[in-house]
Amino acid sequence: MRRSTRLLTARIALATLPVLAVVSCSEGRDPGQRPGAEGVREVVPLYASALADGNGTRACALMSKAAQDALAKRAAGDNCPQSVKTVAGRLDQASAAALRKVKMKDPQVDGSTATVELQLDGSQQGAIDALGSTKLTLVQIDERWHIDAVPAG
């Protein structure tokens, strides 16, 4: 009896592997692949958190090439990841916290571009300075939303 129970358990486990593989693959989509405003709502908080944490790899992956170059120029860095770390290093704790839980108004989507206004106030000036503005522009590249405009500031 005991051997047959183990054999049955092993067969059930093997039978569920293809199902688990399909589920994990569908959950592994890139951020920002959702259409329209949903994708924008997904990307903006991920970007703001990555910026607050100094995670240059993550923040830069959510940006267009033009935005990466603009951030590097604004932060006087050699590249985007280094510039994200520089910007994060300038944040006080309150500003970093504001970025990690940033709220936004409804995104305005027009085809493959979008704008979104973040709800940050004057008391969160460090967060505003890190972003360059309270208004972000996004663009779809290969059906995925990216932060596109990092204003000079």
mmCIF file of C-alpha atoms in Angstrom:
data_model
loop_
_atom_site.group_PDB
_atom_site.id
_atom_site.type_symbol
_atom_site.label_atom_id
_atom_site.label_comp_id
_atom_site.label_asym_id
_atom_site.label_seq_id
_atom_site.Cartn_x
_atom_site.Cartn_y
_atom_site.Cartn_z
ATOM 1 C CA MET A 1 0.000 0.000 0.000
ATOM 2 C CA ARG A 2 2.671 2.425 0.974
ATOM 3 C CA ARG A 3 4.575 2.023 -2.310
ATOM 4 C CA SER A 4 1.429 2.558 -4.380
ATOM 5 C CA THR A 5 0.618 5.730 -2.441
ATOM 6 C CA ARG A 6 4.083 7.150 -3.172
ATOM 7 C CA LEU A 7 3.779 6.154 -6.825
ATOM 8 C CA LEU A 8 0.386 7.858 -7.092
ATOM 9 C CA THR A 9 1.739 11.003 -5.402
ATOM 10 C CA ALA A 10 4.684 11.092 -7.814
ATOM 11 C CA ARG A 11 2.356 10.713 -10.831
ATOM 12 C CA ILE A 12 0.125 13.544 -9.607
ATOM 13 C CA ALA A 13 3.154 15.777 -9.058
ATOM 14 C CA LEU A 14 4.465 15.080 -12.553
ATOM 15 C CA ALA A 15 1.049 15.679 -14.075
ATOM 16 C CA THR A 16 0.827 19.150 -12.522
ATOM 17 C CA LEU A 17 4.222 20.370 -13.801
ATOM 18 C CA PRO A 18 2.950 21.484 -17.241
ATOM 19 C CA VAL A 19 0.127 23.427 -15.589
ATOM 20 C CA LEU A 20 2.542 25.140 -13.212
ATOM 21 C CA ALA A 21 4.847 26.000 -16.102
ATOM 22 C CA VAL A 22 2.017 27.680 -18.036
ATOM 23 C CA VAL A 23 0.862 29.636 -14.978
ATOM 24 C CA SER A 24 4.373 30.850 -14.128
ATOM 25 C CA CYS A 25 5.040 31.913 -17.723
ATOM 26 C CA SER A 26 1.835 33.919 -17.942
ATOM 27 C CA GLU A 27 2.652 35.681 -14.668
ATOM 28 C CA GLY A 28 6.156 36.545 -15.874
ATOM 29 C CA ARG A 29 5.135 39.307 -18.265
ATOM 30 C CA ASP A 30 7.056 42.553 -18.341
ATOM 31 C CA PRO A 31 5.665 45.523 -16.408
ATOM 32 C CA GLY A 32 3.780 47.955 -18.587
ATOM 33 C CA GLN A 33 2.481 45.430 -21.098
ATOM 34 C CA ARG A 34 -1.122 45.998 -20.086
ATOM 35 C CA PRO A 35 -2.967 48.163 -22.608
ATOM 36 C CA GLY A 36 -3.736 51.843 -22.136
ATOM 37 C CA ALA A 37 -4.002 53.429 -18.730
ATOM 38 C CA GLU A 38 -3.596 50.080 -16.935
ATOM 39 C CA GLY A 39 -0.031 49.745 -18.205
ATOM 40 C CA VAL A 40 0.761 53.336 -17.242
ATOM 41 C CA ARG A 41 -0.636 52.767 -13.740
ATOM 42 C CA GLU A 42 1.611 49.726 -13.466
ATOM 43 C CA VAL A 43 4.858 51.365 -14.636
ATOM 44 C CA VAL A 44 4.789 54.690 -12.782
ATOM 45 C CA PRO A 45 4.853 53.339 -9.195
ATOM 46 C CA LEU A 46 7.481 50.739 -10.130
ATOM 47 C CA TYR A 47 9.642 53.482 -11.617
ATOM 48 C CA ALA A 48 9.177 55.830 -8.646
ATOM 49 C CA SER A 49 10.039 53.052 -6.173
ATOM 50 C CA ALA A 50 13.100 52.006 -8.152
ATOM 51 C CA LEU A 51 14.217 55.638 -8.221
ATOM 52 C CA ALA A 52 13.706 55.966 -4.455
ATOM 53 C CA ASP A 53 15.651 52.755 -3.831
ATOM 54 C CA GLY A 54 18.497 53.699 -6.172
ATOM 55 C CA ASN A 55 17.807 50.585 -8.246
ATOM 56 C CA GLY A 56 19.272 51.807 -11.507
ATOM 57 C CA THR A 57 18.797 48.539 -13.346
ATOM 58 C CA ARG A 58 15.077 48.477 -12.580
ATOM 59 C CA ALA A 59 14.427 52.199 -13.106
ATOM 60 C CA CYS A 60 16.340 52.341 -16.385
ATOM 61 C CA ALA A 61 14.529 49.267 -17.735
ATOM 62 C CA LEU A 62 11.286 51.222 -17.286
ATOM 63 C CA MET A 63 12.602 54.227 -19.235
ATOM 64 C CA SER A 64 12.997 54.997 -22.922
ATOM 65 C CA LYS A 65 16.523 55.564 -24.226
ATOM 66 C CA ALA A 66 15.800 59.296 -24.501
ATOM 67 C CA ALA A 67 14.726 59.434 -20.848
ATOM 68 C CA GLN A 68 17.808 57.488 -19.773
ATOM 69 C CA ASP A 69 20.044 59.958 -21.606
ATOM 70 C CA ALA A 70 18.173 62.957 -20.167
ATOM 71 C CA LEU A 71 18.498 61.605 -16.629
ATOM 72 C CA ALA A 72 22.222 60.955 -17.078
ATOM 73 C CA LYS A 73 22.672 64.523 -18.320
ATOM 74 C CA ARG A 74 20.550 65.995 -15.499
ATOM 75 C CA ALA A 75 22.352 63.990 -12.809
ATOM 76 C CA ALA A 76 25.778 64.520 -14.422
ATOM 77 C CA GLY A 77 26.283 60.755 -14.514
ATOM 78 C CA ASP A 78 28.050 58.566 -17.029
ATOM 79 C CA ASN A 79 25.058 56.283 -17.524
ATOM 80 C CA CYS A 80 21.480 55.743 -16.446
ATOM 81 C CA PRO A 81 22.007 53.265 -13.570
ATOM 82 C CA GLN A 82 24.706 55.459 -12.038
ATOM 83 C CA SER A 83 22.461 58.513 -12.408
ATOM 84 C CA VAL A 84 19.584 56.757 -10.632
ATOM 85 C CA LYS A 85 21.911 56.035 -7.706
ATOM 86 C CA THR A 86 23.026 59.673 -7.676
ATOM 87 C CA VAL A 87 19.423 60.922 -7.643
ATOM 88 C CA ALA A 88 18.461 58.441 -4.901
ATOM 89 C CA GLY A 89 21.464 59.532 -2.843
ATOM 90 C CA ARG A 90 20.114 63.081 -2.772
ATOM 91 C CA LEU A 91 16.746 62.032 -1.318
ATOM 92 C CA ASP A 92 15.838 62.537 2.306
ATOM 93 C CA GLN A 93 13.827 59.772 3.999
ATOM 94 C CA ALA A 94 10.479 61.556 3.622
ATOM 95 C CA SER A 95 10.990 62.101 -0.105
ATOM 96 C CA ALA A 96 12.045 58.493 -0.667
ATOM 97 C CA ALA A 97 8.962 57.335 1.245
ATOM 98 C CA ALA A 98 6.745 59.610 -0.868
ATOM 99 C CA LEU A 99 8.146 58.086 -4.048
ATOM 100 C CA ARG A 100 7.606 54.539 -2.786
ATOM 101 C CA LYS A 101 3.910 55.199 -2.255
ATOM 102 C CA VAL A 102 3.320 57.764 -4.998
ATOM 103 C CA LYS A 103 -0.258 58.387 -6.040
ATOM 104 C CA MET A 104 -1.310 59.611 -9.452
ATOM 105 C CA LYS A 105 -4.279 61.113 -11.208
ATOM 106 C CA ASP A 106 -5.899 59.191 -14.053
ATOM 107 C CA PRO A 107 -3.412 58.829 -16.921
ATOM 108 C CA GLN A 108 -4.264 60.605 -20.161
ATOM 109 C CA VAL A 109 -3.577 58.152 -22.986
ATOM 110 C CA ASP A 110 -3.436 59.169 -26.641
ATOM 111 C CA GLY A 111 -2.472 56.189 -28.765
ATOM 112 C CA SER A 112 1.083 55.239 -27.921
ATOM 113 C CA THR A 113 1.785 58.214 -25.636
ATOM 114 C CA ALA A 114 0.465 59.077 -22.209
ATOM 115 C CA THR A 115 0.854 61.701 -19.522
ATOM 116 C CA VAL A 116 0.204 61.298 -15.859
ATOM 117 C CA GLU A 117 0.224 63.814 -13.065
ATOM 118 C CA LEU A 118 1.580 62.633 -9.739
ATOM 119 C CA GLN A 119 -0.004 63.768 -6.508
ATOM 120 C CA LEU A 120 2.983 65.246 -4.728
ATOM 121 C CA ASP A 121 2.884 68.574 -2.949
ATOM 122 C CA GLY A 122 5.428 71.213 -1.962
ATOM 123 C CA SER A 123 6.255 69.371 1.258
ATOM 124 C CA GLN A 124 7.608 66.554 -0.920
ATOM 125 C CA GLN A 125 9.950 68.756 -2.927
ATOM 126 C CA GLY A 126 12.787 66.237 -2.782
ATOM 127 C CA ALA A 127 10.596 63.656 -4.503
ATOM 128 C CA ILE A 128 9.531 66.202 -7.103
ATOM 129 C CA ASP A 129 13.159 67.145 -7.733
ATOM 130 C CA ALA A 130 14.105 63.464 -8.140
ATOM 131 C CA LEU A 131 11.400 62.972 -10.753
ATOM 132 C CA GLY A 132 12.073 66.318 -12.407
ATOM 133 C CA SER A 133 8.384 67.194 -12.390
ATOM 134 C CA THR A 134 5.012 66.116 -11.057
ATOM 135 C CA LYS A 135 3.972 65.314 -14.630
ATOM 136 C CA LEU A 136 5.477 62.354 -16.472
ATOM 137 C CA THR A 137 5.228 61.449 -20.133
ATOM 138 C CA LEU A 138 5.231 57.821 -21.196
ATOM 139 C CA VAL A 139 5.563 56.157 -24.569
ATOM 140 C CA GLN A 140 4.829 52.658 -25.788
ATOM 141 C CA ILE A 141 7.825 50.854 -27.220
ATOM 142 C CA ASP A 142 7.290 47.295 -28.414
ATOM 143 C CA GLU A 143 3.843 47.280 -26.769
ATOM 144 C CA ARG A 144 5.240 48.189 -23.349
ATOM 145 C CA TRP A 145 4.949 51.526 -21.534
ATOM 146 C CA HIS A 146 8.167 53.403 -20.679
ATOM 147 C CA ILE A 147 8.851 56.665 -18.875
ATOM 148 C CA ASP A 148 9.824 58.940 -21.751
ATOM 149 C CA ALA A 149 10.334 62.463 -20.492
ATOM 150 C CA VAL A 150 12.546 63.271 -17.559
ATOM 151 C CA PRO A 151 12.425 67.067 -17.465
ATOM 152 C CA ALA A 152 15.554 69.074 -16.847
ATOM 153 C CA GLY A 153 15.470 70.431 -13.375
#
